């Protein structure tokens, strides 16, 4: 993930226009004769701001701050001493926080009085794990722990404001028998709580379906383990940027 965002903001060797330094965003700004700004966030129990809206170059200085959420104990759903919660994937909550931050978008044209377009890029495995009373699995562990595909309600709210959403789905691979050896390596937790949303395949199950529904039309891409997430994120950004050659944030 860090390499992918670094390519987007800091260093890309494949820009077709010579003499352009920086990443994909700087390259596309030169090609489209437009201006892009970027903000950088991670999320767990809440949204974490790495870089508020700024130039791609300044946002790029915060790429090294991207890190995985630590989970010290499994099935820890109550914050207490020496316990990092195991329910820290509130995707919808992160989207709500972004919606609160983002201004009303314009058309992104150079017309007098117009304002930039707004685009959310969401990179996720698509499975929420949070405390909620409105979830098919809300009764689990008597702590209202909810594990489910992304609830797309907030996606609709954001898109209804005129903000575009681009989704890169890092596929939640099935934890079942090894297809090469036939050796059973089933994970019981996965089978009990996730598998029903992840079949017949990770690319076609309910998890994938909800993420595709969250994305604006044409702005969805998935990548499996072992594939190049850097190229996938770059391709997705170029597709969004090429949809309009105007001001975008």
Coordinates of C-alpha atoms in Angstrom, one line a residue:
X1 CA 0.0 0.0 0.0
X2 CA 2.8 2.4 0.9
X3 CA 4.5 1.7 -2.4
X4 CA 1.3 2.3 -4.3
X5 CA 0.6 5.7 -2.7
X6 CA 4.3 6.6 -3.1
X7 CA 4.0 6.0 -6.8
X8 CA 0.9 8.2 -6.9
X9 CA 2.4 11.1 -5.1
X10 CA 6.2 10.9 -5.1
X11 CA 7.8 8.9 -7.9
X12 CA 6.6 7.5 -11.2
X13 CA 9.1 6.6 -14.0
X14 CA 6.5 6.1 -16.7
X15 CA 5.2 9.6 -17.2
X16 CA 4.8 10.1 -21.0
X17 CA 5.7 13.8 -20.7
X18 CA 9.4 14.4 -20.2
X19 CA 10.8 16.7 -17.6
X20 CA 8.0 16.0 -15.0
X21 CA 9.2 15.2 -11.5
X22 CA 7.0 13.6 -8.9
X23 CA 4.3 10.9 -9.0
X24 CA 1.3 10.0 -11.1
X25 CA -0.7 13.0 -9.9
X26 CA 2.0 15.5 -11.0
X27 CA 2.3 13.8 -14.3
X28 CA -1.4 13.9 -15.0
X29 CA -1.6 17.5 -13.9
X30 CA 1.0 18.4 -16.6
X31 CA -0.7 16.3 -19.2
X32 CA -4.2 17.6 -18.5
X33 CA -3.0 21.2 -17.8
X34 CA -4.9 21.2 -14.6
X35 CA -4.4 21.2 -10.8
X36 CA -4.8 18.4 -8.3
X37 CA -4.6 18.4 -4.5
X38 CA -4.5 15.4 -2.2
X39 CA -5.3 14.5 1.4
X40 CA -4.1 11.3 3.0
X41 CA -6.0 9.3 5.6
X42 CA -5.9 5.9 7.3
X43 CA -8.7 4.5 9.4
X44 CA -9.3 2.0 12.2
X45 CA -11.7 2.8 15.1
X46 CA -11.8 6.3 13.6
X47 CA -10.3 8.4 10.8
X48 CA -6.6 9.3 11.1
X49 CA -5.4 12.4 9.3
X50 CA -1.9 12.0 7.8
X51 CA -2.1 15.0 5.5
X52 CA -4.9 17.5 5.2
X53 CA -5.7 18.8 1.7
X54 CA -2.5 20.1 0.1
X55 CA -0.3 19.7 -3.0
X56 CA 0.5 16.1 -4.0
X57 CA 4.2 16.8 -3.2
X58 CA 3.5 17.9 0.4
X59 CA 1.0 15.0 0.9
X60 CA 3.7 12.7 -0.4
X61 CA 5.9 13.5 2.5
X62 CA 3.4 11.7 4.8
X63 CA 3.4 8.4 2.8
X64 CA 5.9 6.9 5.2
X65 CA 3.3 7.4 8.0
X66 CA 1.0 4.8 6.5
X67 CA 1.0 1.8 8.8
X68 CA -1.0 -1.3 9.7
X69 CA -3.3 -1.2 12.7
X70 CA -1.8 -3.2 15.6
X71 CA -4.0 -5.9 17.1
X72 CA -2.4 -7.3 20.3
X73 CA -5.2 -9.8 21.1
X74 CA -7.8 -11.6 19.0
X75 CA -11.5 -11.1 19.9
X76 CA -10.7 -8.1 22.0
X77 CA -13.7 -5.8 21.6
X78 CA -13.4 -3.7 24.8
X79 CA -10.6 -1.2 25.2
X80 CA -8.7 -2.1 28.3
X81 CA -5.1 -2.3 29.6
X82 CA -2.7 -4.1 27.2
X83 CA -5.5 -4.7 24.7
X84 CA -5.6 -3.3 21.2
X85 CA -9.2 -3.7 20.0
X86 CA -9.9 -6.3 17.4
X87 CA -12.9 -4.5 15.9
X88 CA -11.1 -1.6 14.3
X89 CA -12.3 -1.6 10.7
X90 CA -15.1 0.9 10.6
X91 CA -15.2 1.7 6.9
X92 CA -18.5 3.4 6.9
X93 CA -17.5 5.4 9.9
X94 CA -14.4 6.6 8.0
X95 CA -16.5 7.5 5.0
X96 CA -18.8 9.5 7.2
X97 CA -15.9 11.4 8.7
X98 CA -14.6 12.2 5.2
X99 CA -18.0 13.4 4.1
X100 CA -18.0 15.8 7.1
X101 CA -14.6 17.1 6.0
X102 CA -15.2 17.5 2.2
X103 CA -16.7 20.7 0.9
X104 CA -19.6 20.8 -1.6
X105 CA -18.0 20.0 -5.0
X106 CA -18.1 22.1 -8.1
X107 CA -17.7 21.0 -11.7
X108 CA -14.0 21.6 -11.7
X109 CA -14.1 23.9 -14.7
X110 CA -12.1 27.1 -15.2
X111 CA -15.3 29.1 -15.3
X112 CA -15.5 32.0 -13.0
X113 CA -16.9 31.1 -9.6
X114 CA -16.6 27.3 -10.2
X115 CA -14.9 25.1 -7.5
X116 CA -13.0 21.9 -7.7
X117 CA -14.5 18.5 -8.1
X118 CA -14.1 16.1 -5.1
X119 CA -13.1 12.5 -5.3
X120 CA -12.7 9.9 -2.6
X121 CA -10.2 7.0 -3.2
X122 CA -11.0 4.1 -1.0
X123 CA -8.6 1.2 -0.7
X124 CA -9.9 -1.7 1.4
X125 CA -10.6 -5.4 1.7
X126 CA -14.2 -4.5 2.1
X127 CA -15.0 -6.2 5.4
X128 CA -16.2 -4.0 8.3
X129 CA -15.4 -5.1 11.8
X130 CA -16.9 -2.7 14.3
X131 CA -19.3 -2.2 17.3
X132 CA -22.8 -1.5 16.0
X133 CA -26.4 -2.4 16.8
X134 CA -27.5 -2.3 13.2
X135 CA -25.8 -5.3 11.6
X136 CA -26.7 -8.9 10.7
X137 CA -24.1 -10.1 13.2
X138 CA -24.8 -7.6 15.9
X139 CA -25.5 -10.2 18.6
X140 CA -22.1 -11.8 18.3
X141 CA -20.0 -12.0 21.6
X142 CA -22.7 -10.0 23.4
X143 CA -20.7 -6.8 22.6
X144 CA -22.6 -5.8 19.4
X145 CA -19.6 -6.7 17.3
X146 CA -20.5 -6.4 13.6
X147 CA -18.6 -8.1 10.8
X148 CA -20.1 -7.6 7.4
X149 CA -19.5 -6.3 3.9
X150 CA -19.4 -2.5 3.7
X151 CA -22.7 -0.9 4.4
X152 CA -23.1 1.3 1.2
X153 CA -25.5 3.8 2.8
X154 CA -22.8 6.4 3.4
X155 CA -21.4 5.8 -0.2
X156 CA -24.8 6.8 -1.5
X157 CA -24.9 9.9 0.7
X158 CA -21.5 11.0 -0.6
X159 CA -22.3 10.4 -4.2
X160 CA -25.6 12.2 -3.9
X161 CA -23.6 15.3 -3.0
X162 CA -21.8 15.1 -6.3
X163 CA -18.6 13.6 -4.9
X164 CA -17.1 10.8 -6.9
X165 CA -15.9 7.6 -5.2
X166 CA -13.1 5.4 -6.6
X167 CA -12.7 2.0 -5.0
X168 CA -9.7 -0.3 -5.1
X169 CA -10.7 -3.7 -3.7
X170 CA -7.8 -5.7 -2.3
X171 CA -9.6 -8.9 -2.4
X172 CA -10.5 -10.7 0.8
X173 CA -9.2 -14.1 -0.3
X174 CA -11.0 -17.2 0.9
X175 CA -9.5 -19.1 3.8
X176 CA -10.5 -22.5 2.8
X177 CA -8.8 -25.7 1.5
X178 CA -5.6 -25.2 -0.5
X179 CA -6.5 -25.7 -4.2
X180 CA -3.1 -27.0 -5.1
X181 CA -2.6 -29.6 -2.3
X182 CA -6.1 -30.2 -1.2
X183 CA -5.0 -29.8 2.4
X184 CA -7.7 -28.4 4.6
X185 CA -6.6 -25.2 6.2
X186 CA -10.0 -23.8 7.0
X187 CA -10.1 -20.9 9.5
X188 CA -13.2 -21.4 11.7
X189 CA -13.7 -17.7 12.5
X190 CA -13.6 -16.9 8.8
X191 CA -16.1 -19.8 8.0
X192 CA -18.5 -18.7 10.7
X193 CA -18.6 -15.0 10.0
X194 CA -17.1 -14.0 6.7
X195 CA -17.3 -16.9 4.2
X196 CA -21.0 -16.5 3.5
X197 CA -20.3 -13.0 2.1
X198 CA -17.2 -14.2 0.1
X199 CA -18.6 -16.8 -2.2
X200 CA -18.6 -18.2 -4.8
X201 CA -15.3 -16.3 -5.2
X202 CA -13.7 -13.2 -3.6
X203 CA -14.1 -11.3 -6.8
X204 CA -17.9 -12.0 -7.1
X205 CA -19.2 -12.4 -3.6
X206 CA -21.3 -9.9 -1.5
X207 CA -18.1 -8.1 -0.3
X208 CA -17.1 -7.3 -3.9
X209 CA -20.7 -6.5 -4.9
X210 CA -21.0 -3.9 -2.1
X211 CA -17.7 -2.3 -3.0
X212 CA -18.6 -2.0 -6.6
X213 CA -22.0 -0.5 -5.6
X214 CA -20.1 2.0 -3.5
X215 CA -18.0 3.2 -6.3
X216 CA -19.1 5.7 -8.9
X217 CA -19.8 4.1 -12.3
X218 CA -16.6 2.9 -13.9
X219 CA -14.4 3.8 -10.9
X220 CA -13.9 0.3 -9.4
X221 CA -10.9 -2.0 -9.6
X222 CA -9.9 -5.1 -7.7
X223 CA -6.5 -6.8 -7.2
X224 CA -5.6 -10.1 -5.6
X225 CA -2.7 -11.1 -3.4
X226 CA 0.6 -11.2 -5.5
X227 CA -0.7 -8.7 -8.0
X228 CA 0.7 -5.2 -8.4
X229 CA -1.3 -2.9 -6.2
X230 CA 0.8 0.1 -7.3
X231 CA -0.2 -0.4 -10.9
X232 CA -3.8 -0.9 -9.9
X233 CA -4.0 2.3 -7.9
X234 CA -2.2 4.2 -10.7
X235 CA -4.6 2.9 -13.4
X236 CA -7.6 3.8 -11.2
X237 CA -6.3 7.4 -10.7
X238 CA -5.6 7.8 -14.4
X239 CA -9.1 6.7 -15.2
X240 CA -10.6 9.2 -12.8
X241 CA -8.3 12.0 -13.9
X242 CA -8.9 11.2 -17.6
X243 CA -12.7 11.5 -17.1
X244 CA -12.2 15.2 -16.9
X245 CA -9.3 17.6 -17.6
X246 CA -10.3 20.1 -15.0
X247 CA -9.7 21.0 -11.3
X248 CA -10.0 18.1 -9.0
X249 CA -9.3 17.7 -5.2

